[in-house]
Coordinates of C-alpha atoms and ligand atoms in Angstrom, one line a residue:
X1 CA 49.8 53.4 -48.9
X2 CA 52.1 52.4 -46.1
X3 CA 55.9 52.2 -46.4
X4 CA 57.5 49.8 -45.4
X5 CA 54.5 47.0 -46.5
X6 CA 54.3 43.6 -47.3
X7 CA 51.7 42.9 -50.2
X8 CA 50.1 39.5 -49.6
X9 CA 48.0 38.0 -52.1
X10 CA 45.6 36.2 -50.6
X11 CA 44.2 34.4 -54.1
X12 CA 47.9 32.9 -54.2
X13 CA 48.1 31.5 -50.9
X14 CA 44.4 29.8 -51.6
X15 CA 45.6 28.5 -54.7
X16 CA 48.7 27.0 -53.0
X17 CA 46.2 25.6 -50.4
X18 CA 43.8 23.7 -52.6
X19 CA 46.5 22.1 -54.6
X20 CA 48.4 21.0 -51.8
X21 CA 45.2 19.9 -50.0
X22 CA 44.0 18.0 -53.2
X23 CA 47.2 15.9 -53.8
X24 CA 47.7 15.2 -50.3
X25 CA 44.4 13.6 -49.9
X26 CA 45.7 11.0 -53.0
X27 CA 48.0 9.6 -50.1
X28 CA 45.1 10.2 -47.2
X29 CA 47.0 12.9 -45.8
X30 CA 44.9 16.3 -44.5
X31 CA 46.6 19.7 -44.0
X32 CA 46.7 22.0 -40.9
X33 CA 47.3 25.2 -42.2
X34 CA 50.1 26.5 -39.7
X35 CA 49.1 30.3 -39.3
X36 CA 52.4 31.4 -36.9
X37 CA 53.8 33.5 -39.8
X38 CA 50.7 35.2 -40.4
X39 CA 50.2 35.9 -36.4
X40 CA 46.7 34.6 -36.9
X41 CA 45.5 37.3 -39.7
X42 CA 42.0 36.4 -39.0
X43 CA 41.0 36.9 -43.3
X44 CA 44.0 35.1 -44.6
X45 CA 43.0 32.2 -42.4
X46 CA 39.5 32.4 -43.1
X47 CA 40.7 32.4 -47.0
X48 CA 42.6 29.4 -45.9
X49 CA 39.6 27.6 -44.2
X50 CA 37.8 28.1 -47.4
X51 CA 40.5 25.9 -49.1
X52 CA 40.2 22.9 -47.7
X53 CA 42.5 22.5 -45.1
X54 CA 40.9 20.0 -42.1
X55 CA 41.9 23.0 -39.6
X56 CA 44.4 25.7 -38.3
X57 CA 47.3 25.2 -36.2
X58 CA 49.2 27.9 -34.7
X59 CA 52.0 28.0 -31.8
X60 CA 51.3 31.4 -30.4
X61 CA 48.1 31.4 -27.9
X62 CA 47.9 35.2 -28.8
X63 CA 47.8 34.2 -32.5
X64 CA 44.8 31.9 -31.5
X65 CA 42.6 34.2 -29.4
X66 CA 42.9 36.6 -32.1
X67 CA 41.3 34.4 -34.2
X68 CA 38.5 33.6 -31.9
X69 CA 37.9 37.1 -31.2
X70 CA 37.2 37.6 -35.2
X71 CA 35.0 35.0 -35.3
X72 CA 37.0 31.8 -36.4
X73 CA 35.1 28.6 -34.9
X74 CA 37.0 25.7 -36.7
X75 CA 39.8 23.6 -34.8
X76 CA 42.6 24.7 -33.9
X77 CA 45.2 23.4 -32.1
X78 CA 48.4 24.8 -30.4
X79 CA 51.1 22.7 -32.2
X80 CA 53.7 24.0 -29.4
X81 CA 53.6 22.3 -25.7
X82 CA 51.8 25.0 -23.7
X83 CA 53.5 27.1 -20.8
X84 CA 51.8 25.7 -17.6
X85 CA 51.5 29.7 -16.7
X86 CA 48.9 29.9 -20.1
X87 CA 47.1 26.7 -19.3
X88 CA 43.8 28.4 -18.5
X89 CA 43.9 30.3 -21.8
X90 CA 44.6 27.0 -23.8
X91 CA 42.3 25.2 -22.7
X92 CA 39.3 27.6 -23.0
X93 CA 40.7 28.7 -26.8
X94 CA 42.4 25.9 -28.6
X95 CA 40.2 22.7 -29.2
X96 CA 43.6 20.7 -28.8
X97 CA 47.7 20.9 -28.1
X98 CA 50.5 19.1 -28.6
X99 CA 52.5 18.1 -25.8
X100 CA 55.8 16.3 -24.7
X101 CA 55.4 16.9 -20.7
X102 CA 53.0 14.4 -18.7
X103 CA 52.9 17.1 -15.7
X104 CA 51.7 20.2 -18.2
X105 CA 48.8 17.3 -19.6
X106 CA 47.9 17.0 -15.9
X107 CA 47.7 20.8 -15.6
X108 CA 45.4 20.8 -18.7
X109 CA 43.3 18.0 -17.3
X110 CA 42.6 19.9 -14.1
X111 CA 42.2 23.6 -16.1
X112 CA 39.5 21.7 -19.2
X113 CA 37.7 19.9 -15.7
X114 CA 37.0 22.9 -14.2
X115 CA 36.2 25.3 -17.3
X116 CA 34.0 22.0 -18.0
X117 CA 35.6 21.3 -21.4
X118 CA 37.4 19.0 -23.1
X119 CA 40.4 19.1 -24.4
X120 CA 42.3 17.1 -27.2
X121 CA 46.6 15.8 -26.7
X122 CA 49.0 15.7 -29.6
X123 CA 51.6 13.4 -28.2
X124 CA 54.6 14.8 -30.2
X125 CA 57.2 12.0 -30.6
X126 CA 61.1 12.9 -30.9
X127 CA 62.3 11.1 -33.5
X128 CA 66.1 12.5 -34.3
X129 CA 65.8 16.1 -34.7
X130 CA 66.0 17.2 -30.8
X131 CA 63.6 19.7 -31.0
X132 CA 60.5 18.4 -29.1
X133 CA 59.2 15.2 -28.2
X134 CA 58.6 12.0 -25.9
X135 CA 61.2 9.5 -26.4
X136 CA 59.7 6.0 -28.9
X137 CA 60.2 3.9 -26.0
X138 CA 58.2 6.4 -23.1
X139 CA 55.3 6.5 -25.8
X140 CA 53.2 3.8 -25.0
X141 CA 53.8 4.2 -21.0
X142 CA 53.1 8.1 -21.8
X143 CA 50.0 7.1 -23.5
X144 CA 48.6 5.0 -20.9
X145 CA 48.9 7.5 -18.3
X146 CA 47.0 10.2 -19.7
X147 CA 44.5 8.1 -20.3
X148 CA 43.7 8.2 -16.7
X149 CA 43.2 11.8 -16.7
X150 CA 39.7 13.4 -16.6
X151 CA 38.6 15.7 -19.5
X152 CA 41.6 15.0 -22.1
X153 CA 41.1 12.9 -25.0
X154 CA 44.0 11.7 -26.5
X155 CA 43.8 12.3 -30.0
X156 CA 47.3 10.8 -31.5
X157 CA 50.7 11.6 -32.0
X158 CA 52.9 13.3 -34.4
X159 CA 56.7 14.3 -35.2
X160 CA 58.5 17.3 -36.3
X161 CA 61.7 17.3 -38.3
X162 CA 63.8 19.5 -39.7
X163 CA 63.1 22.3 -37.9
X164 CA 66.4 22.3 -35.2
X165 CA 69.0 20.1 -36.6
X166 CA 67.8 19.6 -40.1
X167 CA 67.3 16.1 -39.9
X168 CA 65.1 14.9 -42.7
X169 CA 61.7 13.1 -42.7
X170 CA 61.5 9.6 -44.4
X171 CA 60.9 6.1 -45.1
X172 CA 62.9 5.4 -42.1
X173 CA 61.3 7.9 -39.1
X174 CA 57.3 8.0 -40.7
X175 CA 58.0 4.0 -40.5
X176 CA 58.7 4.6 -36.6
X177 CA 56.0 7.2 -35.9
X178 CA 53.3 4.7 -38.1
X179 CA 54.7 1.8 -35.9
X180 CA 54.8 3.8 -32.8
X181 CA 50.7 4.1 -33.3
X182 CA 50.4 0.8 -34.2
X183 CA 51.8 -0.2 -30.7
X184 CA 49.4 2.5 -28.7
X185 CA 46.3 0.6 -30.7
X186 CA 47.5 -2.7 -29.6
X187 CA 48.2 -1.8 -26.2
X188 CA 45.0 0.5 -25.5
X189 CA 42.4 -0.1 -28.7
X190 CA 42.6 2.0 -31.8
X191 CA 42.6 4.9 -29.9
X192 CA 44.8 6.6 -32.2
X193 CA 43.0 8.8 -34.6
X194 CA 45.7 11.8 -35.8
X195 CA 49.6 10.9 -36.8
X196 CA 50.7 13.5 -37.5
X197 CA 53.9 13.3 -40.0
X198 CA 55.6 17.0 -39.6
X199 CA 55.8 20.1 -41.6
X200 CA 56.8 21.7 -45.1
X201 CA 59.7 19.3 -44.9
X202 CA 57.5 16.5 -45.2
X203 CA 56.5 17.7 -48.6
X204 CA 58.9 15.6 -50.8
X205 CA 58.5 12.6 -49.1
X206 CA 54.8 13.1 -49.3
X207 CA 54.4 13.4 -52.7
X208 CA 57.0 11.1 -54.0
X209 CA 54.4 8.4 -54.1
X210 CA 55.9 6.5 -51.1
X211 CA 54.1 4.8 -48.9
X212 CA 52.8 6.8 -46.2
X213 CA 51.7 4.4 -43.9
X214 CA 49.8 5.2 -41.2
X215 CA 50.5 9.4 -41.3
X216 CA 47.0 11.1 -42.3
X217 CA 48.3 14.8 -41.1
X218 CA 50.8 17.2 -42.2
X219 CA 50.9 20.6 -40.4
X220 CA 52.0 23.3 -43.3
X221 CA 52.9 27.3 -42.9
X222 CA 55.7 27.6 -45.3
X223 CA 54.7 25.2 -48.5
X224 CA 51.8 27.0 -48.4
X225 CA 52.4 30.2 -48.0
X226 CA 56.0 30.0 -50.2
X227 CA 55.1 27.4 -52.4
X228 CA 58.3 25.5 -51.4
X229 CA 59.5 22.3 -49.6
X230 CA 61.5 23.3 -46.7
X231 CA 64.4 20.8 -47.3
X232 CA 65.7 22.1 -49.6
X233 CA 64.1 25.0 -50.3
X234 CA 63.1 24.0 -53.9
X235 CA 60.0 25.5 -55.3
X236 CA 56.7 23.0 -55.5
X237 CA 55.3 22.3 -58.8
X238 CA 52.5 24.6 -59.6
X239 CA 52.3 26.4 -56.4
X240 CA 53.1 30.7 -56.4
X241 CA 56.1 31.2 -54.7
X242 CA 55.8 35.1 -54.5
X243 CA 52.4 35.3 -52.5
X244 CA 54.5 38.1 -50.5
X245 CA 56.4 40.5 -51.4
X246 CA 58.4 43.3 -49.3
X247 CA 57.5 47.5 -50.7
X248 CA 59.6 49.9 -49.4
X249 CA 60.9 53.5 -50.0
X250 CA 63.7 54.8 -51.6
X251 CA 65.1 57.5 -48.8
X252 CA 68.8 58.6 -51.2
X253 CA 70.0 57.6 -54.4
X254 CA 73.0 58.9 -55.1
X255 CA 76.4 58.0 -56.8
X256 CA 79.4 57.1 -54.5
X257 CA 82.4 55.1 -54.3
X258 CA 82.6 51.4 -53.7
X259 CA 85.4 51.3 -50.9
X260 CA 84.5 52.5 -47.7
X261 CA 87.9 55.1 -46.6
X262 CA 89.0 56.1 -43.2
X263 CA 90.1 53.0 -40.2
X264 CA 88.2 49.7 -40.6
X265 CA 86.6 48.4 -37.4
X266 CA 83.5 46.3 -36.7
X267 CA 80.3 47.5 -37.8
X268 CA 77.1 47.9 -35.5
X269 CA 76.7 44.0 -36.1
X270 CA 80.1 43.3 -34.9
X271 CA 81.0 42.5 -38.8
X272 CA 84.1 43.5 -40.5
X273 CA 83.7 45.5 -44.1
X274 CA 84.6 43.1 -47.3
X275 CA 83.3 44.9 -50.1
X276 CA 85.8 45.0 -53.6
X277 CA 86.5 48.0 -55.2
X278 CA 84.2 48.6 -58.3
X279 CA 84.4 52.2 -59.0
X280 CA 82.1 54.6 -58.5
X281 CA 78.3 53.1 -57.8
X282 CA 74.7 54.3 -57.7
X283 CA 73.8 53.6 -54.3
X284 CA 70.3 53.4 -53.1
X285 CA 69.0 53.5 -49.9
X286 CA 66.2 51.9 -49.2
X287 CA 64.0 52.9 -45.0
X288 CA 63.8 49.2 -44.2
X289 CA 66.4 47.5 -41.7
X290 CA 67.6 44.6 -39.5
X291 CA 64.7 45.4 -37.5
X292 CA 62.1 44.8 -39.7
X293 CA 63.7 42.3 -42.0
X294 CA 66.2 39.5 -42.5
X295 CA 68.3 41.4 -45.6
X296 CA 70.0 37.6 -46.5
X297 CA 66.1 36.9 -47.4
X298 CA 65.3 39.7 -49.6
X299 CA 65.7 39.3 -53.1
X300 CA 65.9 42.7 -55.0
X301 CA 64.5 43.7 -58.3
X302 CA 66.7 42.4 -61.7
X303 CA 69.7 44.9 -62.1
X304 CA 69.8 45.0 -58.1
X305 CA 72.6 44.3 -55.5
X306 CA 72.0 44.2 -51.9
X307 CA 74.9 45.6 -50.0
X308 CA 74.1 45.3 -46.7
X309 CA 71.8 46.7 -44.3
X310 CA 71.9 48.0 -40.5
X311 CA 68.8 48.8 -38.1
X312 CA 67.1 51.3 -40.0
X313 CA 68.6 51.5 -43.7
X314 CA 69.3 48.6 -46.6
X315 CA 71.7 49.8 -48.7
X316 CA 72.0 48.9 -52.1
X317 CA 73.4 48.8 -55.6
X318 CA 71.2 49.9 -58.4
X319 CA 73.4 49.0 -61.3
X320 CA 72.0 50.9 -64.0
X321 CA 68.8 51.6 -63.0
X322 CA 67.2 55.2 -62.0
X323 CA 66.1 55.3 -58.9
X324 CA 64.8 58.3 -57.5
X325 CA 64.1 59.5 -53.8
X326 CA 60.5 58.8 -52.8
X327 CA 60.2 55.4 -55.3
X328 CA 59.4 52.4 -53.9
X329 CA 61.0 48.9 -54.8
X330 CA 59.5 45.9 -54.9
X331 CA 61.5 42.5 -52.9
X332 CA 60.6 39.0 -53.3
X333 CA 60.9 38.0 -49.8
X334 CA 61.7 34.5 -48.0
X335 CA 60.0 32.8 -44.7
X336 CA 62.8 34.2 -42.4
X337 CA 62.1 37.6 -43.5
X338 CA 58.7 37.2 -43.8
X339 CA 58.7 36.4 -40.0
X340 CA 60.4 39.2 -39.2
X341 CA 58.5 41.8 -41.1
X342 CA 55.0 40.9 -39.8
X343 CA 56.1 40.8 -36.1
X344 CA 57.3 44.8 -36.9
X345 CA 55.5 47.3 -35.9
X346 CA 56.6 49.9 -38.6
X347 CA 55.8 47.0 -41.4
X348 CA 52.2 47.2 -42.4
X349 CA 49.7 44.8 -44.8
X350 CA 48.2 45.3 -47.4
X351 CA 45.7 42.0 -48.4
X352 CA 45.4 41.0 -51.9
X353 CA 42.4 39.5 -53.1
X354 CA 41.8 36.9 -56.2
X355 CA 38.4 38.3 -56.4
X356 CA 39.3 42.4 -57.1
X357 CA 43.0 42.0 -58.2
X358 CA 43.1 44.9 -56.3
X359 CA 44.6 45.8 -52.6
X360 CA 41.4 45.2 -50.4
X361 CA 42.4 46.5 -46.9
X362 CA 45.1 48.3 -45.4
X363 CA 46.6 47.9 -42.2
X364 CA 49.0 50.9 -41.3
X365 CA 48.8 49.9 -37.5
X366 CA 51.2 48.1 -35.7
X367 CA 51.2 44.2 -37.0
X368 CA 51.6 43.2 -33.6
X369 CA 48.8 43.0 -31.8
X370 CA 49.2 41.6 -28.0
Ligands
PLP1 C1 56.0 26.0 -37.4 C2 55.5 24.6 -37.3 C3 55.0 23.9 -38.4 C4 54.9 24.5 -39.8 O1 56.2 24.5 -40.3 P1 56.4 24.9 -41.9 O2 57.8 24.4 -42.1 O3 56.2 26.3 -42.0 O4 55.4 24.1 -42.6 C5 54.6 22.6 -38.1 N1 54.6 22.0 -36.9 C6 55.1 22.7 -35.8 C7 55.2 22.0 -34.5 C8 55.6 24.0 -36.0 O5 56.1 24.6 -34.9

C-alpha cells in the first residue's frame, strides 16, 4: 500500500455528517458540506450527499468540475467570489457563488445569458473579520442592483468569521446578518431565501441553544470532517475526531545523541536549533516532510516525540519503543496538515468504508488532479 498515505474513513465522516445535520435542523439550520480539503473526492462527497447535508460547497472551480465529471448532480455552490478570468467555467458548473464584487456579478450575468442558464448570488456580508464581504450599509443598495441583472437570481447572503482575524461568531454579528436580511425583504419582498451564518466556527453558537434568528445555513468542512468546532479547537460531542490519519515509513532508526555538535547557524527554515541535552536518543526517521505536511499538526503515536522535520524527513524521538526500518507509524493528523497532505503529490488515499471495515480503493497517483 502506498507510503506516505492518509487513511480516511469514510463511515466516520458520514457519521459526523448525520449528527451534525440532525441537531442542526433542531435550530432550522441545513449544512453545506464544504469539500475544499477533500479537493472534491468525488466518493467522499457522494458519502456525504447520502448524509443529509442540503448540498456541497467548495472554493476551488477545479474541485467542482471534478465532481461533475464523476457524476455529482446536486448543488453546489463556489463559496469563494469567482476570478472574472473563470467566469465561463462558473457559471456552466456551479449552480450558485458567493460574491462581494457588483462588477464580477455583472460578468456572471452576461456569461449564465449567453450559456442560457441561470445562476444563483451569495451576497457574502463582512461583518468584523476582514476577510470577504460587502460592507452592512452597501447591502441593501448592492442588492437592489443585481436585481436588475438578467439571468442571476439572488438567493441571500451570508458571513464568514473566524477564518482571517479570528473574530468570533455570535449573538452580536448573526443579530446583524438576520437584520441585514430583514432590511433586503423590506426593501425588495422576501426575496431572501439562504442566510448563511459561517463555518465550523459557528458550531458553538449553534448548538448552544441560542436563538438563531433568521440563519438557516451553515457551510462546514472541518466539524465535519475533524469532529471539532474551529474556535477553539475543542472536540464536538459524539462526533470521531480521527476520520484521518497520516501512515508513513520508517527510513532509519537508530540511536544518537540529543545535541546537535559542530557551529550553530540557521536551518533550511531559517530557524535556529533549541533542542536540550537528554543523552543519548533512539531517533527515528520517518520519509514524510514540510512538503507534504504541517509537522506542528501531526500528532505521533503514545511514547513519541516529534523533533522536527525538513522537506523530505520528520525526525523523531521513539522513546522506548522499537522501531525498525521499513515500519510504518500511524499520526493523528489536524486540518492544516490535512490540507497539505492531500494537495501532495507523493501523499496517496486510501478510502475507508463503514460498510467493509476494510480499505476499499487505493489511490497511489498524484492527489492533485488539475
Ligand atoms: C473553507 C470555508 C468554509 C468551511 O470552513 P470550515 O471551518 O472548514 O468549516 C466555509 N465557508 C467558506 C467561505 C470557506 O472558504
Amino acid at each position: 500500500m502506498t507510503l506516505p498515505r492518509l487513511a480516511i474513513d469514510l463511515g466516520k465522516i458520514e457519521h459526523n455528517a448525520r449528527t451534525l445535520v440532525a441537531r442542526l435542523a433542531r435550530s432550522g439550520i441545513t449544512v453545506t458540506s464544504v469539500t475544499k480539503a477533500i479537493l472534491g473526492d468525488p466518493e467522499i462527497a457522494a458519502g456525504l450527499l447520502g448524509s443529509g447535508v442540503s448540498g456541497l460547497g467548495d472554493s476551488r472551480i477545479e474541485n467542482i468540475e471534478k465532481m461533475r465529471r464523476a457524476g455529482i448532480k446536486s448543488e453546489i455552490a463556489l463559496i469563494r467570489t469567482p476570478m472574472l478570468s473563470q467566469i465561463d467555467r462558473v457559471v456552466r458548473h456551479a449552480d450558485m457563488s458567493f460574491n462581494t464584487e457588483l462588477d464580477v456579478i455583472a460578468a456572471l450575468s452576461s456569461a449564465a445569458k449567453k450559456a442560457n442558464k441561470m445562476h444563483g448570488v451569495v451576497l457574502m456580508v463582512e461583518l468584523g473579520d476582514l476577510r470577504e464581504g460587502v460592507m452592512p450599509d452597501d447591502i441593501v443598495k448592492t442588492v437592489g442592483a443585481m436585481l436588475c441583472l438578467p439571468n442571476i437570481v439572488f438567493k441571500g447572503i451570508g458571513a464568514n468569521l473566524a477564518c482571517l482575524s479570528g473574530i468570533s461568531p455570535g449573538e452580536a454579528n448573526m443579530t446583524t446578518l438576520s437584520e441585514l436580511a430583514d432590511s433586503i425583504d423590506a426593501k425588495f419582498g422576501p426575496i431572501t431565501d439562504i442566510v448563511s451564518g459561517g463555518n465550523s466556527a459557528n458550531i458553538e453558537w449553534a448548538l448552544s441553544g441560542a436563538d438563531t434568528g433568521r440563519i438557516n445555513n451553515l457551510r462546514l468542512g472541518e466539524a465535519i470532517l475533524f469532529g471539532r468546532e474551529a474556535l477553539h479547537r475543542q472536540p464536538i460531542d459524539g462526533l470521531h475526531q480521527d476520520a484521518m490519519e497520516l501512515v508513513a515509513e520508517v527510513i532509519e532508526a537508530k540511536i544518537k545523541p540529543s545535541l546537535p555538535w559542530g557551529v550553530i547557524a540557521q536551518n533550511a527554515f531559517g530557524e535556529i536549533n533549541q533542542s536540550s541535552d537528554r543523552g543519548p536518543t533512539s531517533r527515528v526517521i520517518v520519509a514524510v516532510g514540510r512538503q507534504d505536511i504541517d509537522p506542528t499538526g501531526l500528532r505521533p503515536p503514545p511514547g513519541f516525540e516529534i523533533l522536527g522535520a525538513s522537506s523530505d524527513h520528520l525526525v523523531l524521538d521513539a522513546g522506548s519503543n522499537h522501531v525498525c526500518v521499513g515500519d510504518e507509524i500511524t499520526f493523528q493528523i489536524n486540518y492544516s496538515a490535512f490540507l497539505r497532505a492531500m494537495t501532495s503529490p507523493f501523499v496517496g488515499q486510501v478510502l475507508a468504508t463503514q460498510a467493509n471495515h476494510g480499505y476499499s480503493r487505493q489511490q497511489t497517483s498524484a492527489a492533485f488532479v488539475p
